[in-house]
PDB file of C-alpha atoms in Angstrom:
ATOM      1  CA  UNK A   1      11.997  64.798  16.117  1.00 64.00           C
ATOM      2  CA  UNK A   2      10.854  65.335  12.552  1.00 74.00           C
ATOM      3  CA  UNK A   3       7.319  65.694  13.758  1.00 78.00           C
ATOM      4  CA  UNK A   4       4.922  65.129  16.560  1.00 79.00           C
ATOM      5  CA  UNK A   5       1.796  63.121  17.081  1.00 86.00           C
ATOM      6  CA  UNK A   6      -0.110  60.104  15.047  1.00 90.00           C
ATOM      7  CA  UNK A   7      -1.199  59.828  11.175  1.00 92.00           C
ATOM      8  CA  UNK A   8      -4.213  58.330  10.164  1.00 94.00           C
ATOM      9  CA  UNK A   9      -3.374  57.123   6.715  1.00 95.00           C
ATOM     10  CA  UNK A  10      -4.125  54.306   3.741  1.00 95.00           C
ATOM     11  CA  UNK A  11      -2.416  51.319   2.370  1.00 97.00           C
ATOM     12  CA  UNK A  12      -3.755  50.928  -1.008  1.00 96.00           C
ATOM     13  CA  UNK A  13      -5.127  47.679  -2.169  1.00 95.00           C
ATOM     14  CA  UNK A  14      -1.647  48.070  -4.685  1.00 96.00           C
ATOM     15  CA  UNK A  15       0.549  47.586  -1.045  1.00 96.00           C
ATOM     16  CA  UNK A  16       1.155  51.725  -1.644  1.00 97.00           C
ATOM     17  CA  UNK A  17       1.337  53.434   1.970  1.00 97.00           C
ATOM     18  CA  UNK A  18       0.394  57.797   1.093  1.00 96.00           C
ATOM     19  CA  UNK A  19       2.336  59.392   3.453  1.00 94.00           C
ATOM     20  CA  UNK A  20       0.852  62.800   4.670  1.00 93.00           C
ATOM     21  CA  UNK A  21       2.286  66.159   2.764  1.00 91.00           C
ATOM     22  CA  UNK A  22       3.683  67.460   6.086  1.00 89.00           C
ATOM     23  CA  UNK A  23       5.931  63.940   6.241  1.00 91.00           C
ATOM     24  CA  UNK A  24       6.751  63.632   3.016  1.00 91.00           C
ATOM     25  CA  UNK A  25       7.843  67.237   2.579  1.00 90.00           C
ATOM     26  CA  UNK A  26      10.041  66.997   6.268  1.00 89.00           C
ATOM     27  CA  UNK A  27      11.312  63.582   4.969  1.00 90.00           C
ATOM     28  CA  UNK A  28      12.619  65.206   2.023  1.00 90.00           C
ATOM     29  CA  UNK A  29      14.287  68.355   3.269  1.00 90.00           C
ATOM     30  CA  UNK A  30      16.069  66.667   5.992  1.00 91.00           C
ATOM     31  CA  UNK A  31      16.870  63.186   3.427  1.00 90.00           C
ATOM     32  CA  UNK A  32      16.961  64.706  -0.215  1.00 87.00           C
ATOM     33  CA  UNK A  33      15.984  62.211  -2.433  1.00 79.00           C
ATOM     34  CA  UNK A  34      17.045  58.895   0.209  1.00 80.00           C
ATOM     35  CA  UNK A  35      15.903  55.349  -0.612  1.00 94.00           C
ATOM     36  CA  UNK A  36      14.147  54.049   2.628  1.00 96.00           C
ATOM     37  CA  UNK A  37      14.478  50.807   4.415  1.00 97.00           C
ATOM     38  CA  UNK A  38      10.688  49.013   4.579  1.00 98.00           C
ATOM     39  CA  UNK A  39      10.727  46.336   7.224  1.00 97.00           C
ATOM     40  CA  UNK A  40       9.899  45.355  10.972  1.00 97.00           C
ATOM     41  CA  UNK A  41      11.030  43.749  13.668  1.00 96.00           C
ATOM     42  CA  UNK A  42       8.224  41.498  14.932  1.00 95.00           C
ATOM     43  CA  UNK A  43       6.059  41.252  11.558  1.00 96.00           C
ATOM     44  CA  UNK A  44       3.449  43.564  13.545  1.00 96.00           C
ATOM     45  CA  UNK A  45       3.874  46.166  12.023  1.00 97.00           C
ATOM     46  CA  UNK A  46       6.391  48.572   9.814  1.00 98.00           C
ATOM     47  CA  UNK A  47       9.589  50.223  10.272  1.00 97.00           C
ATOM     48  CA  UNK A  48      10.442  52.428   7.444  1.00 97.00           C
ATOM     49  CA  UNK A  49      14.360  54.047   8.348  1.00 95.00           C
ATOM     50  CA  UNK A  50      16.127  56.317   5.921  1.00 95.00           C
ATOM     51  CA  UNK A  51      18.642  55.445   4.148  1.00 94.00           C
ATOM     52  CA  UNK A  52      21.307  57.478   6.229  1.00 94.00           C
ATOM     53  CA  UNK A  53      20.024  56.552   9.717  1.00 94.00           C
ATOM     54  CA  UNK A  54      19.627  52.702   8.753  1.00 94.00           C
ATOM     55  CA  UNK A  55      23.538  52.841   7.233  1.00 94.00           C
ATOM     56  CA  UNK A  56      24.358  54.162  11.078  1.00 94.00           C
ATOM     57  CA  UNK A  57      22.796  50.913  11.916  1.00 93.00           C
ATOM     58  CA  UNK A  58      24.352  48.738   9.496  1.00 92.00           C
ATOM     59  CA  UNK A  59      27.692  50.189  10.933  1.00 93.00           C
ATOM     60  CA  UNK A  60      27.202  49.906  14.654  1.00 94.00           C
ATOM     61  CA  UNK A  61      25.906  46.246  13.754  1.00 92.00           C
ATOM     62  CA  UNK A  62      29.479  45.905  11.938  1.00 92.00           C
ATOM     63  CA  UNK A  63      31.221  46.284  15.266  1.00 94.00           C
ATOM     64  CA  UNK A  64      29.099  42.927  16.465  1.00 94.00           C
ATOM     65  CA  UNK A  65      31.023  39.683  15.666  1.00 94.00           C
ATOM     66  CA  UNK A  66      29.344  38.431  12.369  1.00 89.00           C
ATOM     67  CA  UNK A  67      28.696  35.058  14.720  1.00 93.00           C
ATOM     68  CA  UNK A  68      27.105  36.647  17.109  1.00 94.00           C
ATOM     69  CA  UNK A  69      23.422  35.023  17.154  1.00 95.00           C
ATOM     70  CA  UNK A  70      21.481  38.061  17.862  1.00 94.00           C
ATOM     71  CA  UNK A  71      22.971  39.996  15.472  1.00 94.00           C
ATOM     72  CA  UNK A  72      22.066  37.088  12.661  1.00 94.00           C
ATOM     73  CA  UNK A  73      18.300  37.152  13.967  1.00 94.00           C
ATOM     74  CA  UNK A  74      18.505  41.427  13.565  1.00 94.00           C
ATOM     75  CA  UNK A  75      19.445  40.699   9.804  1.00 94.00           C
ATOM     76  CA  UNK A  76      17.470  37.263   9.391  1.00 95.00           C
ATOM     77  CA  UNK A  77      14.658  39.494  10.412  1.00 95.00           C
ATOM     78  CA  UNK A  78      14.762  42.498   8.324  1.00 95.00           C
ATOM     79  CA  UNK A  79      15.861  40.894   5.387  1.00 95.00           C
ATOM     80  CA  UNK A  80      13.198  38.696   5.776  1.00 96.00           C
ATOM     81  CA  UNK A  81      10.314  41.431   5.847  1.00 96.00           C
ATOM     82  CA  UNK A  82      12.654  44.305   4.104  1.00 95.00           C
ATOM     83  CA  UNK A  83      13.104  45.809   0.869  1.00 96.00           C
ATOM     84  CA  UNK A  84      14.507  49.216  -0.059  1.00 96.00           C
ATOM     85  CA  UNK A  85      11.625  51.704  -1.377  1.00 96.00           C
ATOM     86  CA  UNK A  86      11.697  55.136  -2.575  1.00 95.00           C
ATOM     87  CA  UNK A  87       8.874  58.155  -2.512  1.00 93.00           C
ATOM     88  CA  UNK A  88       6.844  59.113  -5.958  1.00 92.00           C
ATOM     89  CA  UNK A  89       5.721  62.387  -6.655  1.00 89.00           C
ATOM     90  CA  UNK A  90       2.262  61.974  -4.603  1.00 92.00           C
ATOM     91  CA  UNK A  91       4.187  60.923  -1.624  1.00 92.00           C
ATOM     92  CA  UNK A  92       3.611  56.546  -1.636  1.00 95.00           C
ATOM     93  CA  UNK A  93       5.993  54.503  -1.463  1.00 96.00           C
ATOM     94  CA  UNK A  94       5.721  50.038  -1.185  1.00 97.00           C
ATOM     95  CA  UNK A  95       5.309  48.203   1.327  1.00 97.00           C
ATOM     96  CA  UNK A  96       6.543  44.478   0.828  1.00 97.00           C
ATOM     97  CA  UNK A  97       4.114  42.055   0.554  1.00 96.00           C
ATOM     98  CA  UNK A  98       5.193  39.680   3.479  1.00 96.00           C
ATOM     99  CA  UNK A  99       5.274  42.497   5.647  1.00 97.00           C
ATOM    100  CA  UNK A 100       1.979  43.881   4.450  1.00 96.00           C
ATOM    101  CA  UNK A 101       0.462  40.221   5.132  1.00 96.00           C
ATOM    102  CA  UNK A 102       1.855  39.913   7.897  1.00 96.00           C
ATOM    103  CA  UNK A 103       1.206  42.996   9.635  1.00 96.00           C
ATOM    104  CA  UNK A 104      -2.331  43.805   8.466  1.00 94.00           C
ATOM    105  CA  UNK A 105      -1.211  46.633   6.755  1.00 96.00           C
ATOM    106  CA  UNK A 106      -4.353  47.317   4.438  1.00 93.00           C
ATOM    107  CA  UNK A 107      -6.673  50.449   4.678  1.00 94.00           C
ATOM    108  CA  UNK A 108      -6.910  52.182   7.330  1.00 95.00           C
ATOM    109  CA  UNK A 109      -3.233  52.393   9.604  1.00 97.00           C
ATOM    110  CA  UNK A 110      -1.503  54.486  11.720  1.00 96.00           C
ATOM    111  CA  UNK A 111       1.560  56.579  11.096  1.00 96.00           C
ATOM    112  CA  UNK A 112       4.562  58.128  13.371  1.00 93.00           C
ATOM    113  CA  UNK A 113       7.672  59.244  14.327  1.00 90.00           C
ATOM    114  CA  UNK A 114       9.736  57.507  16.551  1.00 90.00           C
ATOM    115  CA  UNK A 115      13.466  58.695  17.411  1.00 86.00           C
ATOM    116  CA  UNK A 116      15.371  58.140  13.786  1.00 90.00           C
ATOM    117  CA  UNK A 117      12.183  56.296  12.171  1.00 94.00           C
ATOM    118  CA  UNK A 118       8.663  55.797  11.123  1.00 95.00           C
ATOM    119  CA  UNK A 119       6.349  53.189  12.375  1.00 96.00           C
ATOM    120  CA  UNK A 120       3.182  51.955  10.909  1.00 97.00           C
ATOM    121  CA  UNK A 121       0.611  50.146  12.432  1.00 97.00           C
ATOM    122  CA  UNK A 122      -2.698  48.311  11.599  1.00 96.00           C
ATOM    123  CA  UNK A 123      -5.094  51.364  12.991  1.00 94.00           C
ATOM    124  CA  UNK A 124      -7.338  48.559  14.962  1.00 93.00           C
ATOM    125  CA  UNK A 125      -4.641  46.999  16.346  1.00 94.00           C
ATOM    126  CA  UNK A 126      -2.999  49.854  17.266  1.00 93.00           C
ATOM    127  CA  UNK A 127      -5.947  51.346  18.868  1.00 93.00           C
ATOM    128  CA  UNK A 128      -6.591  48.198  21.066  1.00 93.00           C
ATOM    129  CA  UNK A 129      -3.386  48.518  22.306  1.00 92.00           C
ATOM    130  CA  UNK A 130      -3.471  51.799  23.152  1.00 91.00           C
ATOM    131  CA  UNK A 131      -6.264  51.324  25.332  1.00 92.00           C
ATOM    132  CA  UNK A 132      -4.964  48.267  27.105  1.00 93.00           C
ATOM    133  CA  UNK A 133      -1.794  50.373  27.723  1.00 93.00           C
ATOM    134  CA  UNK A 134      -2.676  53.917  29.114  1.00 94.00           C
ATOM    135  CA  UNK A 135      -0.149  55.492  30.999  1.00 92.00           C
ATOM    136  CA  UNK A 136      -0.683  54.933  35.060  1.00 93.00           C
ATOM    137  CA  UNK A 137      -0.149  56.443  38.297  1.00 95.00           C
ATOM    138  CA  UNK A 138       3.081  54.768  38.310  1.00 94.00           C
ATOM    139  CA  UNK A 139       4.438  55.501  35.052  1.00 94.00           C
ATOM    140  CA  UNK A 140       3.939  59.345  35.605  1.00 95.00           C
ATOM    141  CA  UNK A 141       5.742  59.290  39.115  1.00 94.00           C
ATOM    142  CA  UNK A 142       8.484  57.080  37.311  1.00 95.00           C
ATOM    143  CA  UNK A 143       8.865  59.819  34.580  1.00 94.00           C
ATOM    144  CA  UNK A 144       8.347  62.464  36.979  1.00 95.00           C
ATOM    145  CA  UNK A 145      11.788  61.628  38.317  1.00 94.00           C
ATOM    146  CA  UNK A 146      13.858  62.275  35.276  1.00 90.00           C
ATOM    147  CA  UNK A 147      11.388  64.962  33.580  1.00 85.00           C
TER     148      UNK A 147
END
């Protein structure tokens, strides 16, 4: 995990998204100077992969048949939102303008880690969901099995 817990952070009205010092400094130590992959999935919100952990993607994809429909509607998909962005000095770095359209990704957002990734999503949106989601009875016996 490159670190824990959620960012409250800005788009700015130039589509820039200001990454926190703590990120952008653990970004860099573990990725050097890496170009990083700004896209999503759904068009709700942003996945921004490193270079070097989107390439292991890229390669396991490779091992799909190149007909294989679900693998056309990965690439479809991120191409469609995606471009390749790289950090300045104060830490921003561009988020497409489909994507930021799409996503609501102006102001206000949220920022975290997840597995070999960062995900950003519209703070209000993100909030609301939270709250319709909260972890249950259910869920913590589920987990409690494994944990």
């Amino acid at each position: 995990m490159l670190f824990f817990g959620t960012h409250s952070v800005r788009v700015d009205d130039k589509g820039r998204l200001k990454l926190p010092s703590l990120v952008k400094e653990r970004l860099v130590e573990r990725y050097k100077d890496a170009t990083y992959i700004v896209t999503s999935l759904t068009g709700d919100s942003v996945v921004i992969w490193p270079q070097p952990e989107f390439e292991r993607i890229d390669h396991s994809l490779a091992q799909i048949s190149e007909f294989s429909k679900t693998r056309a509607k990965f690439q479809n998909t991120v191409n469609r939102y995606g471009a390749e962005a790289t950090l300045d000095e104060q830490g921003r770095m561009l988020i497409p303008a489909k994507l930021r359209e799409s996503a609501g990704m102006k102001g206000e957002v949220t920022l975290f880690w997840q597995g070999n990734h960062l995900e950003v999503h519209n703070q209000a949106k993100y909030d609301a969901e939270a709250d319709q989601n909260r972890l249950t009875a259910e869920d913590l016996e589920e987990l409690a099995k494994v944990v």
